[in-house]
Short mmCIF file of C-alpha atoms in Angstrom, two decimals:
data_model
loop_
_atom_site.label_atom_id
_atom_site.label_comp_id
_atom_site.label_asym_id
_atom_site.label_seq_id
_atom_site.Cartn_x
_atom_site.Cartn_y
_atom_site.Cartn_z
CA MET A 1 -78.35 1.32 27.61
CA LEU A 2 -75.66 1.44 30.35
CA GLY A 3 -76.08 4.90 32.30
CA LEU A 4 -72.83 6.65 34.18
CA PRO A 5 -73.38 7.25 37.75
CA PHE A 6 -72.72 11.08 36.96
CA ASP A 7 -74.27 13.70 34.63
CA LEU A 8 -71.75 13.16 31.56
CA SER A 9 -72.34 11.80 28.59
CA TRP A 10 -70.31 8.88 27.08
CA GLY A 11 -68.74 11.40 24.65
CA ALA A 12 -67.44 13.65 27.19
CA VAL A 13 -65.89 10.68 28.91
CA ILE A 14 -64.10 8.93 25.85
CA LEU A 15 -62.85 12.90 24.77
CA GLY A 16 -61.66 13.20 28.53
CA ALA A 17 -59.83 9.98 28.21
CA ILE A 18 -58.06 11.24 25.02
CA ALA A 19 -56.98 14.46 26.37
CA LEU A 20 -55.48 12.64 29.48
CA TYR A 21 -53.92 9.86 27.00
CA VAL A 22 -52.39 13.11 24.66
CA VAL A 23 -51.33 14.47 27.92
CA GLN A 24 -49.50 11.26 28.98
CA ARG A 25 -47.99 10.77 25.86
CA ALA A 26 -46.77 14.78 25.55
CA TRP A 27 -45.01 13.95 28.93
CA THR A 28 -43.37 11.26 28.19
CA TYR A 29 -42.07 12.58 25.07
CA TYR A 30 -40.73 15.47 26.83
CA ARG A 31 -39.13 13.18 29.39
CA ASP A 32 -37.62 11.28 26.58
CA LEU A 33 -36.14 14.49 24.93
CA ARG A 34 -34.87 15.19 28.36
CA THR A 35 -33.27 11.71 28.31
CA VAL A 36 -31.33 12.23 25.61
CA SER A 37 -30.36 16.01 26.03
CA PHE A 38 -32.79 17.34 23.34
CA LEU A 39 -30.64 15.89 21.05
CA PRO A 40 -32.02 16.25 17.48
CA GLY A 41 -32.73 13.64 15.82
CA MET A 42 -35.70 11.42 14.18
CA THR A 43 -39.61 10.95 15.84
CA PHE A 44 -41.50 7.99 14.58
CA PRO A 45 -44.72 6.38 15.67
CA ALA A 46 -42.71 3.68 17.50
CA SER A 47 -38.89 4.05 18.66
CA HIS A 48 -36.20 1.58 17.67
CA PHE A 49 -36.54 -0.03 20.84
CA SER A 50 -40.14 -1.38 20.60
CA ILE A 51 -41.29 -4.64 18.83
CA PRO A 52 -43.09 -2.71 15.91
CA GLY A 53 -39.88 -0.27 15.87
CA SER A 54 -37.85 -3.15 15.35
CA LEU A 55 -39.45 -5.53 13.44
CA LEU A 56 -41.64 -3.88 10.59
CA PRO A 57 -39.38 -2.91 7.61
CA SER A 58 -37.27 0.22 7.73
CA SER A 59 -39.96 2.98 5.89
CA LYS A 60 -40.72 6.58 6.04
CA TRP A 61 -43.01 5.92 9.10
CA ASN A 62 -40.86 3.22 11.13
CA PRO A 63 -37.09 2.79 11.89
CA GLY A 64 -36.29 -0.83 11.57
CA LEU A 65 -33.05 -2.52 12.04
CA ALA A 66 -31.69 -1.07 8.74
CA VAL A 67 -32.51 2.26 9.58
CA ALA A 68 -28.80 2.98 10.02
CA TRP A 69 -28.11 2.06 6.32
CA LYS A 70 -31.57 3.48 5.00
CA ARG A 71 -30.57 6.89 6.36
CA ARG A 72 -26.79 6.79 6.42
CA HIS A 73 -27.19 9.84 4.27
CA THR A 74 -29.29 12.04 6.41
CA MET A 75 -29.25 10.24 9.39
CA TYR A 76 -27.00 12.61 11.41
CA ALA A 77 -27.57 15.90 9.20
CA ASP A 78 -29.46 17.97 11.78
CA SER A 79 -27.24 17.23 14.67
CA PRO A 80 -24.62 19.53 15.40
CA VAL A 81 -22.56 16.42 17.28
CA GLU A 82 -22.02 13.24 16.05
CA MET A 83 -24.73 11.76 17.96
CA THR A 84 -28.55 11.65 17.17
CA ARG A 85 -31.71 10.10 18.84
CA ILE A 86 -34.61 8.39 17.47
CA LEU A 87 -37.85 8.46 19.67
CA GLY A 88 -41.24 7.11 19.62
CA PHE A 89 -44.48 9.12 20.36
CA LEU A 90 -46.50 6.37 20.84
CA THR A 91 -44.29 3.43 21.93
CA GLY A 92 -40.59 2.55 22.71
CA ARG A 93 -37.74 3.45 24.76
CA PRO A 94 -35.40 6.45 23.53
CA CYS A 95 -32.43 5.60 21.99
CA LEU A 96 -28.82 7.20 20.70
CA PHE A 97 -27.00 6.60 17.56
CA THR A 98 -23.37 7.66 17.36
CA ASN A 99 -20.88 7.59 14.13
CA SER A 100 -17.95 8.83 16.23
CA PRO A 101 -15.35 6.06 16.50
CA GLU A 102 -14.23 8.37 19.74
CA VAL A 103 -17.23 7.90 21.04
CA ILE A 104 -17.20 3.93 20.41
CA ARG A 105 -13.74 3.80 21.98
CA GLN A 106 -14.91 5.51 25.12
CA MET A 107 -17.71 3.04 25.00
CA LEU A 108 -15.74 -0.28 24.10
CA GLY A 109 -12.50 0.19 26.17
CA ASN A 110 -11.30 -1.98 28.48
CA LYS A 111 -13.27 -1.82 31.77
CA ALA A 112 -15.67 0.82 30.58
CA PRO A 113 -18.67 1.14 32.42
CA TRP A 114 -20.80 -0.31 29.64
CA ASP A 115 -22.28 -3.53 28.56
CA LYS A 116 -24.50 -5.10 26.41
CA LEU A 117 -28.16 -4.81 26.33
CA GLN A 118 -29.88 -7.89 27.74
CA GLU A 119 -32.57 -7.86 24.96
CA THR A 120 -29.83 -8.15 22.35
CA VAL A 121 -27.98 -10.83 24.00
CA ASN A 122 -30.96 -12.84 23.97
CA THR A 123 -31.30 -12.78 20.09
CA LEU A 124 -27.44 -14.19 19.51
CA ALA A 125 -28.20 -17.02 22.51
CA PRO A 126 -30.55 -18.79 20.82
CA LEU A 127 -29.06 -22.12 21.66
CA GLY A 128 -27.47 -20.82 24.69
CA ALA A 129 -24.72 -18.65 26.55
CA ASN A 130 -21.48 -18.03 24.11
CA VAL A 131 -18.82 -15.43 23.71
CA PHE A 132 -20.95 -12.90 21.71
CA ALA A 133 -24.09 -13.45 23.72
CA THR A 134 -23.01 -12.74 27.57
CA MET A 135 -22.75 -10.10 29.96
CA ARG A 136 -19.78 -8.44 31.06
CA ASP A 137 -19.41 -10.45 34.42
CA GLU A 138 -19.29 -14.19 32.38
CA TRP A 139 -17.75 -13.23 29.12
CA PRO A 140 -14.39 -13.60 30.41
CA ARG A 141 -15.11 -17.46 31.15
CA HIS A 142 -16.49 -17.84 27.31
CA ARG A 143 -13.30 -15.76 25.82
CA LYS A 144 -10.83 -17.51 27.70
CA ALA A 145 -12.32 -21.32 26.60
CA VAL A 146 -12.72 -20.23 23.06
CA ALA A 147 -9.41 -18.46 22.58
CA PRO A 148 -7.07 -21.71 22.12
CA GLY A 149 -9.14 -22.21 18.91
CA PHE A 150 -7.32 -19.08 17.25
CA ASN A 151 -3.77 -19.45 16.74
CA GLY A 152 -0.97 -18.81 14.17
CA ARG A 153 -1.35 -22.64 13.04
CA LEU A 154 -5.16 -22.31 12.36
CA TYR A 155 -4.40 -19.20 9.78
CA ALA A 156 -1.86 -21.14 7.82
CA ASN A 157 -4.41 -23.85 7.48
CA VAL A 158 -7.02 -21.42 6.20
CA TRP A 159 -4.98 -20.18 3.65
CA THR A 160 -4.00 -24.02 2.66
CA GLU A 161 -7.78 -24.62 2.57
CA THR A 162 -8.83 -21.80 0.62
CA ILE A 163 -6.66 -22.46 -2.17
CA ASP A 164 -8.01 -26.15 -2.22
CA THR A 165 -11.46 -25.09 -2.06
CA TYR A 166 -11.03 -22.57 -4.83
CA TYR A 167 -9.86 -25.19 -7.20
CA ASP A 168 -12.25 -27.69 -6.06
CA CYS A 169 -14.79 -24.91 -6.57
CA MET A 170 -13.57 -24.06 -10.03
CA THR A 171 -13.36 -27.67 -11.19
CA SER A 172 -17.05 -28.62 -9.94
CA GLU A 173 -18.72 -25.60 -11.23
CA LYS A 174 -16.72 -26.34 -14.54
CA TRP A 175 -15.36 -22.98 -14.78
CA GLU A 176 -11.66 -24.28 -14.41
CA LYS A 177 -11.38 -24.30 -18.63
CA GLU A 178 -13.70 -21.68 -19.25
CA THR A 179 -12.04 -18.57 -21.37
CA GLU A 180 -15.23 -16.62 -19.59
CA PHE A 181 -18.49 -17.29 -17.73
CA ILE A 182 -21.16 -15.82 -15.66
CA MET A 183 -21.11 -16.54 -11.77
CA THR A 184 -25.24 -15.80 -11.79
CA ASP A 185 -25.33 -15.37 -8.25
CA VAL A 186 -22.25 -13.89 -6.39
CA THR A 187 -23.63 -13.95 -3.09
CA ALA A 188 -24.56 -17.74 -3.05
CA ILE A 189 -21.03 -19.02 -3.90
CA THR A 190 -19.37 -16.92 -1.73
CA SER A 191 -21.60 -17.74 0.83
CA LYS A 192 -21.18 -21.76 -0.16
CA PHE A 193 -17.42 -20.83 0.12
CA ALA A 194 -17.38 -19.54 3.53
CA LEU A 195 -19.52 -22.24 5.26
CA PHE A 196 -17.03 -24.95 3.79
CA LEU A 197 -13.63 -23.13 4.92
CA ILE A 198 -15.68 -22.83 8.45
CA ALA A 199 -16.67 -26.56 8.04
CA LYS A 200 -12.75 -27.35 7.23
CA CYS A 201 -10.95 -24.95 9.49
CA GLY A 202 -13.62 -24.66 12.20
CA PHE A 203 -14.61 -28.50 12.63
CA GLY A 204 -11.82 -30.32 10.60
CA ILE A 205 -14.43 -31.85 8.22
CA ASP A 206 -12.70 -32.75 5.30
CA LEU A 207 -15.55 -32.42 2.35
CA ALA A 208 -15.19 -31.49 -1.44
CA TRP A 209 -17.57 -28.86 -3.16
CA ASN A 210 -20.19 -31.36 -4.84
CA GLU A 211 -20.55 -32.80 -1.46
CA GLU A 212 -22.60 -31.86 1.43
CA VAL A 213 -21.19 -30.48 4.81
CA GLY A 214 -21.48 -33.74 6.73
CA GLU A 215 -23.36 -36.10 7.97
CA ARG A 216 -27.02 -35.79 7.58
CA VAL A 217 -29.43 -36.11 10.98
CA SER A 218 -33.07 -36.47 10.68
CA GLY A 219 -32.77 -35.94 6.84
CA MET A 220 -30.81 -32.71 6.96
CA SER A 221 -27.30 -31.70 6.50
CA LEU A 222 -25.38 -29.43 8.59
CA ALA A 223 -25.67 -26.85 5.81
CA GLU A 224 -29.53 -27.20 5.50
CA CYS A 225 -29.61 -26.69 9.41
CA PHE A 226 -27.21 -23.74 9.68
CA GLU A 227 -29.13 -22.28 7.13
CA ILE A 228 -32.65 -22.52 8.53
CA THR A 229 -31.52 -21.71 11.99
CA SER A 230 -29.22 -19.18 11.16
CA VAL A 231 -31.66 -16.82 9.60
CA ASN A 232 -34.13 -17.55 12.45
CA THR A 233 -32.17 -16.56 15.40
CA VAL A 234 -34.58 -13.97 16.63
CA ILE A 235 -37.63 -16.45 16.52
CA LEU A 236 -35.72 -19.02 18.22
CA SER A 237 -34.69 -16.86 21.01
CA PHE A 238 -38.15 -15.44 22.10
CA VAL A 239 -40.22 -17.95 20.91
CA PRO A 240 -41.66 -20.36 23.80
CA HIS A 241 -40.90 -24.07 23.53
CA TRP A 242 -44.64 -25.09 23.50
CA MET A 243 -45.39 -23.15 20.55
CA TYR A 244 -43.21 -25.38 18.23
CA ARG A 245 -45.64 -28.06 18.84
CA LEU A 246 -48.18 -26.02 17.00
CA PRO A 247 -49.32 -27.65 13.13
CA VAL A 248 -47.36 -24.78 11.98
CA PRO A 249 -44.65 -26.48 9.23
CA ALA A 250 -42.64 -23.44 9.39
CA LEU A 251 -41.97 -23.91 13.04
CA ARG A 252 -41.80 -27.40 13.15
CA ARG A 253 -39.06 -27.23 10.45
CA LEU A 254 -37.18 -24.70 12.59
CA TYR A 255 -37.28 -26.37 15.40
CA GLU A 256 -36.27 -29.90 13.84
CA ALA A 257 -33.52 -27.96 11.81
CA SER A 258 -32.08 -26.70 15.23
CA SER A 259 -32.12 -30.03 17.15
CA SER A 260 -30.54 -31.57 14.47
CA LEU A 261 -28.16 -29.02 14.33
CA GLN A 262 -27.33 -29.20 18.10
CA GLY A 263 -27.12 -33.31 17.63
CA ILE A 264 -24.71 -32.89 14.89
CA VAL A 265 -22.23 -30.68 17.01
CA GLN A 266 -22.94 -32.73 19.99
CA GLY A 267 -21.99 -36.07 17.84
CA ILE A 268 -18.61 -34.47 16.65
CA ILE A 269 -17.81 -33.61 20.28
CA ASP A 270 -18.26 -37.10 21.37
CA GLN A 271 -16.34 -38.69 18.46
CA ARG A 272 -13.41 -36.15 19.33
CA ARG A 273 -13.77 -36.94 23.40
CA ALA A 274 -13.52 -40.83 22.28
CA GLU A 275 -10.35 -40.38 19.89
CA GLY A 276 -8.90 -38.45 22.46
CA PHE A 277 -6.52 -35.38 22.23
CA HIS A 278 -3.18 -37.31 22.26
CA ASN A 279 -2.63 -35.15 18.98
CA GLU A 280 -3.85 -31.72 19.94
CA SER A 281 -0.40 -30.39 19.18
CA GLN A 282 -1.25 -30.97 15.87
CA ALA A 283 -4.69 -30.09 15.37
CA LYS A 284 -5.42 -27.37 13.07
CA ASP A 285 -9.30 -26.45 13.23
CA VAL A 286 -10.70 -24.49 16.12
CA PHE A 287 -13.27 -26.97 17.50
CA THR A 288 -10.58 -29.63 18.18
CA LEU A 289 -8.21 -27.24 19.86
CA LEU A 290 -11.25 -25.47 22.02
CA LEU A 291 -12.18 -28.95 23.20
CA ALA A 292 -8.83 -29.85 23.88
CA ALA A 293 -8.50 -26.57 25.90
CA ASN A 294 -11.88 -27.11 27.73
CA GLU A 295 -11.01 -30.94 28.60
CA LEU A 296 -8.03 -29.65 30.68
CA GLU A 297 -10.47 -27.23 32.54
CA LYS A 298 -12.82 -29.93 33.27
CA GLY A 299 -14.20 -29.72 37.04
CA SER A 300 -12.90 -25.75 37.30
CA LYS A 301 -15.18 -22.76 37.00
CA GLY A 302 -13.94 -21.99 33.62
CA ALA A 303 -14.97 -24.90 32.05
CA LEU A 304 -17.99 -24.78 29.22
CA SER A 305 -20.87 -27.12 29.32
CA ASP A 306 -21.29 -29.35 26.16
CA GLN A 307 -24.29 -26.96 25.57
CA GLU A 308 -22.40 -23.90 26.26
CA LEU A 309 -19.71 -25.60 23.56
CA ILE A 310 -22.52 -25.90 20.95
CA SER A 311 -24.02 -22.48 21.62
CA ASN A 312 -19.97 -21.13 21.06
CA VAL A 313 -19.56 -23.15 17.74
CA PHE A 314 -22.94 -22.08 16.63
CA LEU A 315 -22.11 -18.32 16.90
CA LEU A 316 -18.54 -18.73 15.61
CA LEU A 317 -19.65 -20.27 12.58
CA LEU A 318 -22.55 -17.84 12.13
CA ALA A 319 -20.28 -14.78 12.59
CA GLY A 320 -17.54 -16.05 10.32
CA HIS A 321 -19.67 -17.37 7.70
CA GLU A 322 -21.76 -13.93 7.27
CA THR A 323 -18.64 -11.48 7.73
CA THR A 324 -16.55 -13.42 5.09
CA SER A 325 -19.29 -14.33 2.50
CA LYS A 326 -21.20 -11.09 2.59
CA SER A 327 -18.02 -8.69 2.44
CA LEU A 328 -16.03 -10.97 -0.27
CA ALA A 329 -19.27 -10.49 -2.43
CA ALA A 330 -19.42 -6.88 -2.05
CA THR A 331 -15.45 -6.91 -2.65
CA LEU A 332 -15.79 -8.14 -6.06
CA GLY A 333 -18.83 -6.11 -7.15
CA GLU A 334 -16.88 -2.79 -6.19
CA LEU A 335 -13.81 -4.09 -7.89
CA ALA A 336 -15.94 -4.74 -11.22
CA CYS A 337 -17.30 -1.22 -11.17
CA HIS A 338 -13.49 -0.01 -10.39
CA PRO A 339 -11.37 -1.35 -13.19
CA GLU A 340 -8.34 0.63 -12.64
CA GLU A 341 -8.39 -0.19 -8.74
CA GLN A 342 -8.81 -4.06 -9.81
CA GLN A 343 -5.67 -3.58 -11.89
CA ARG A 344 -3.51 -2.69 -9.11
CA ALA A 345 -4.72 -5.03 -6.74
CA TYR A 346 -4.02 -7.57 -10.04
CA ASP A 347 -0.02 -5.78 -10.33
CA GLU A 348 -0.10 -6.32 -6.65
CA VAL A 349 -0.90 -9.90 -6.88
CA MET A 350 1.54 -10.88 -9.87
CA SER A 351 4.90 -8.98 -8.03
CA VAL A 352 4.39 -11.53 -5.19
CA VAL A 353 3.40 -14.53 -6.70
CA LYS A 354 5.84 -14.92 -9.58
CA ASP A 355 4.78 -17.17 -12.66
CA GLY A 356 1.23 -17.81 -11.82
CA LYS A 357 2.00 -19.68 -8.49
CA ASN A 358 -0.32 -20.26 -5.57
CA PRO A 359 0.43 -17.76 -2.93
CA THR A 360 1.50 -18.88 0.29
CA TYR A 361 0.56 -17.91 3.76
CA GLU A 362 4.00 -16.36 3.82
CA ASP A 363 2.72 -14.01 1.20
CA PHE A 364 -0.10 -12.63 3.30
CA GLU A 365 1.40 -9.90 4.58
CA ARG A 366 2.89 -8.85 1.11
CA LEU A 367 -1.04 -8.33 -0.31
CA PRO A 368 -1.95 -5.10 1.64
CA PHE A 369 -3.83 -3.66 -1.19
CA ILE A 370 -5.64 -6.84 -1.51
CA GLN A 371 -6.34 -6.40 2.17
CA GLY A 372 -7.47 -2.88 1.63
CA CYS A 373 -10.03 -4.08 -1.01
CA PHE A 374 -11.56 -6.08 1.55
CA GLN A 375 -11.42 -3.64 4.38
CA GLU A 376 -13.11 -1.18 2.08
CA ALA A 377 -16.16 -3.25 1.14
CA LEU A 378 -16.14 -4.13 4.82
CA ARG A 379 -16.35 -0.12 5.59
CA MET A 380 -19.01 0.43 2.99
CA TYR A 381 -21.12 -2.51 3.32
CA PRO A 382 -20.55 -3.72 7.22
CA SER A 383 -22.00 -7.24 7.80
CA VAL A 384 -23.20 -5.84 11.39
CA LEU A 385 -24.53 -2.45 11.21
CA PHE A 386 -24.70 -1.41 14.48
CA THR A 387 -24.42 -2.94 17.86
CA THR A 388 -26.06 -1.68 21.37
CA ARG A 389 -24.48 -0.84 24.70
CA CYS A 390 -26.06 0.84 27.95
CA PRO A 391 -23.82 2.39 30.58
CA ILE A 392 -24.15 0.55 34.00
CA GLU A 393 -23.79 3.80 35.99
CA ASP A 394 -24.50 7.57 34.98
CA VAL A 395 -21.43 8.58 32.44
CA VAL A 396 -20.25 11.46 30.46
CA LEU A 397 -19.24 10.93 26.89
CA GLN A 398 -17.07 13.37 24.95
CA VAL A 399 -19.01 13.73 21.71
CA PRO A 400 -16.58 15.60 18.91
CA CYS A 401 -18.86 18.51 17.60
CA LYS A 402 -19.33 19.07 13.60
CA ASP A 403 -17.43 22.36 13.78
CA GLY A 404 -14.40 20.94 15.98
CA GLY A 405 -13.78 20.40 19.74
CA SER A 406 -16.08 18.25 21.66
CA VAL A 407 -18.95 18.45 24.26
CA PRO A 408 -19.68 16.53 26.90
CA LEU A 409 -22.84 14.59 26.96
CA HIS A 410 -24.40 13.47 30.43
CA LEU A 411 -26.01 9.98 30.01
CA ALA A 412 -28.38 8.18 32.72
CA ARG A 413 -27.63 4.70 33.68
CA GLY A 414 -29.37 2.32 30.96
CA THR A 415 -29.74 4.36 28.12
CA PRO A 416 -29.05 2.14 24.90
CA VAL A 417 -26.28 4.04 22.90
CA ASN A 418 -25.93 2.19 19.16
CA LEU A 419 -22.67 1.94 18.10
CA ASP A 420 -23.25 3.07 14.44
CA PHE A 421 -20.64 1.18 12.10
CA ALA A 422 -22.22 2.03 8.79
CA GLY A 423 -22.60 5.50 10.21
CA VAL A 424 -18.68 5.61 10.90
CA GLY A 425 -17.96 4.45 7.63
CA TYR A 426 -19.64 7.20 5.99
CA ASN A 427 -18.72 9.53 8.21
CA ALA A 428 -16.59 11.99 5.96
CA ARG A 429 -14.55 13.45 8.89
CA VAL A 430 -13.45 9.96 9.68
CA TYR A 431 -13.18 8.82 5.95
CA PRO A 432 -12.67 11.58 3.23
CA GLU A 433 -15.02 10.82 0.17
CA PRO A 434 -16.83 7.87 2.01
CA TYR A 435 -18.87 7.33 -0.98
CA ALA A 436 -16.22 6.37 -2.95
CA PHE A 437 -14.17 3.22 -2.96
CA LYS A 438 -10.60 3.83 -2.28
CA PRO A 439 -8.67 0.62 -1.19
CA ALA A 440 -5.53 2.69 -0.95
CA ARG A 441 -6.78 4.62 2.28
CA TRP A 442 -6.00 1.33 3.98
CA LEU A 443 -1.87 1.74 3.29
CA ASP A 444 -1.98 4.93 5.33
CA SER A 445 -1.23 4.23 8.85
CA THR A 446 -3.10 7.57 9.80
CA THR A 447 -6.61 5.91 8.82
CA GLU A 448 -8.82 5.54 11.43
CA PRO A 449 -8.89 1.66 11.88
CA LEU A 450 -12.02 -0.38 11.20
CA LEU A 451 -14.30 -0.97 13.48
CA ALA A 452 -16.53 -3.36 11.95
CA PHE A 453 -15.07 -6.02 14.04
CA SER A 454 -15.56 -3.83 17.13
CA TYR A 455 -13.10 -2.92 19.47
CA GLY A 456 -11.26 -3.31 22.80
CA PRO A 457 -11.14 -6.38 24.70
CA ARG A 458 -14.40 -7.58 23.24
CA VAL A 459 -13.17 -7.04 19.48
CA CYS A 460 -14.12 -10.04 16.88
CA ILE A 461 -12.41 -13.14 17.73
CA GLY A 462 -12.46 -14.22 14.36
CA ARG A 463 -11.40 -11.39 12.75
CA LYS A 464 -7.97 -12.23 11.16
CA PHE A 465 -9.88 -15.64 10.16
CA ALA A 466 -11.79 -13.66 7.80
CA VAL A 467 -9.23 -11.11 6.59
CA VAL A 468 -6.94 -14.18 5.68
CA GLU A 469 -9.55 -16.41 4.15
CA SER A 470 -10.49 -13.19 1.81
CA THR A 471 -7.18 -12.26 0.99
CA ALA A 472 -6.56 -15.60 -0.54
CA VAL A 473 -9.69 -15.87 -2.48
CA LEU A 474 -9.25 -12.34 -3.92
CA ALA A 475 -5.31 -13.05 -4.75
CA LEU A 476 -6.47 -16.29 -6.20
CA LEU A 477 -9.61 -14.80 -8.55
CA LEU A 478 -7.59 -11.67 -9.38
CA ARG A 479 -4.58 -13.44 -10.39
CA ASP A 480 -6.49 -15.83 -12.92
CA TYR A 481 -9.41 -13.78 -13.96
CA LYS A 482 -10.52 -9.98 -14.40
CA VAL A 483 -13.90 -9.35 -13.04
CA GLU A 484 -16.53 -7.53 -15.13
CA LEU A 485 -20.36 -6.13 -14.70
CA VAL A 486 -22.96 -8.06 -16.40
CA LEU A 487 -24.79 -5.02 -18.17
CA LYS A 488 -28.43 -4.69 -19.41
CA GLY A 489 -28.88 -3.07 -22.68
CA GLY A 490 -27.57 0.49 -22.66
CA GLN A 491 -26.93 0.50 -18.99
CA THR A 492 -24.16 2.14 -17.70
CA VAL A 493 -21.41 1.45 -14.86
CA GLU A 494 -22.83 3.99 -12.66
CA GLU A 495 -26.59 2.82 -13.40
CA TRP A 496 -25.56 -0.71 -12.53
CA ARG A 497 -23.54 0.41 -9.43
CA ALA A 498 -26.56 2.81 -8.16
CA ALA A 499 -29.11 0.44 -8.59
CA TRP A 500 -26.51 -2.58 -6.67
CA VAL A 501 -25.38 -0.32 -3.67
CA ASP A 502 -29.18 -0.24 -2.20
CA HIS A 503 -29.74 -4.18 -3.76
CA THR A 504 -29.15 -5.38 0.21
CA GLU A 505 -31.03 -7.27 2.79
CA LEU A 506 -30.56 -7.71 6.29
CA LYS A 507 -31.18 -11.07 7.76
CA VAL A 508 -28.54 -12.19 10.35
CA GLY A 509 -25.84 -10.14 8.52
CA PHE A 510 -26.21 -7.34 5.97
CA GLY A 511 -25.48 -7.82 2.58
CA HIS A 512 -26.10 -7.79 -0.97
CA LYS A 513 -28.98 -9.95 -2.66
CA GLN A 514 -28.14 -12.23 -5.45
CA PHE A 515 -26.15 -10.63 -8.64
CA PRO A 516 -24.30 -11.59 -11.70
CA LEU A 517 -20.71 -10.49 -12.43
CA LYS A 518 -18.74 -12.11 -15.41
CA PHE A 519 -15.30 -13.78 -15.10
CA THR A 520 -12.54 -13.60 -18.22
CA ARG A 521 -9.49 -15.34 -18.11
CA ARG A 522 -6.43 -13.56 -18.11
CA SER A 523 -4.05 -14.67 -21.03
CA GLY A 524 -1.16 -17.11 -19.35
CA SER A 525 -3.44 -18.44 -16.66
CA LEU A 526 -4.62 -21.50 -18.47
#
């Protein structure tokens, strides 16, 4: 048996090592508490900023990526200010969460000394740098390159294509002449609708509802490639390339989907270049406008490489798809639960669209309550629960107190702060009766603007795309149909909604899982 060179037993050595570890962890825990100014909050074995803390599901013992949603009722309850913290007593960096729009504006304002966290940037860059996945020094180049794709001509085209796709969907699904039908998977339909709109208005690909989105590459369509790649962005960002050669079918399929997606987009780039940009002034899709503007920058520092173009297109596709599809499904679910709000929305549509005609893009601003329905659903179920920023120098934030006023909070450089969009949405000081679906709050000019699309210079560039598309879809659906719940025997509306509210999932974006709704045609709409 191996002996010790001094007069101690192995048991004593092990106990001593355990004691040293406990002391070390206690000191680290105290240091972490000091880093977050001894704010009250939550403590787990692993903090939010650790591999187990972020990748394992949210639970009593682990924060997980959905912690802001799972604990939205209690997350800030113990803190005297609109900020809380998460610590790990075994592993992980300390981090802060804020549900204050005032704090968020301080962090996202123009020239604010804050930047994205490199780890989170990496998760949004599976295909390379893009407007969503760049640090502050490089971001302006990508934003300038992408901006020409978003103009008034685009939004008018989004409205027109939404109407065409709506009728195509109704005909192809054989709902057009039905007096009533059940949409068994609302989320799947809104997801497909959003993808088709992005294909049409983002890429200029003209297609029908029962057709695949574009050509197939290596046996996969754009829709299939996008679905596989989008739900695995984190894996794509961190898995070394050599691992794709392992005999693991899931990894091989992911690699093939990613490669095919890049091939499809590269093919569109080559085709557009071959055709030239002589009719750029007539172009209506984001990609053609982006390419044309980038061609003019060729040879300059502002020009994007083809790989950067592909990465930007992928993330624009991903962000636009997630926001619109998830929030549109949530809007329909809430309207089905609140027939009085649905009636008000219907009345607004009929006051704008006389004799059941199709609404036009000029009607967009005349449908504020419809827009409010979408914004209210996005407030309650943000497709992005939170985003993270770190100060690039020591800073002082003015944090609102729950009993009024504010206090200064000193943060050291590099301390991660999560901008909790779900927390802001359920902050009763900011939005009274936060658990109630009240679209009319968005008709009040004093209502705090929605932060789900971010704020300041880095506000989401696709915000209006999502709102225009959703407003058009809702106006058409509510004009033609009454939306109702599919209740089980003896189930009440309150019971259905209580179960549905948390029937959610967090993939790339946050939103509801599969759920059905009944659509009954309104009299006179045939």
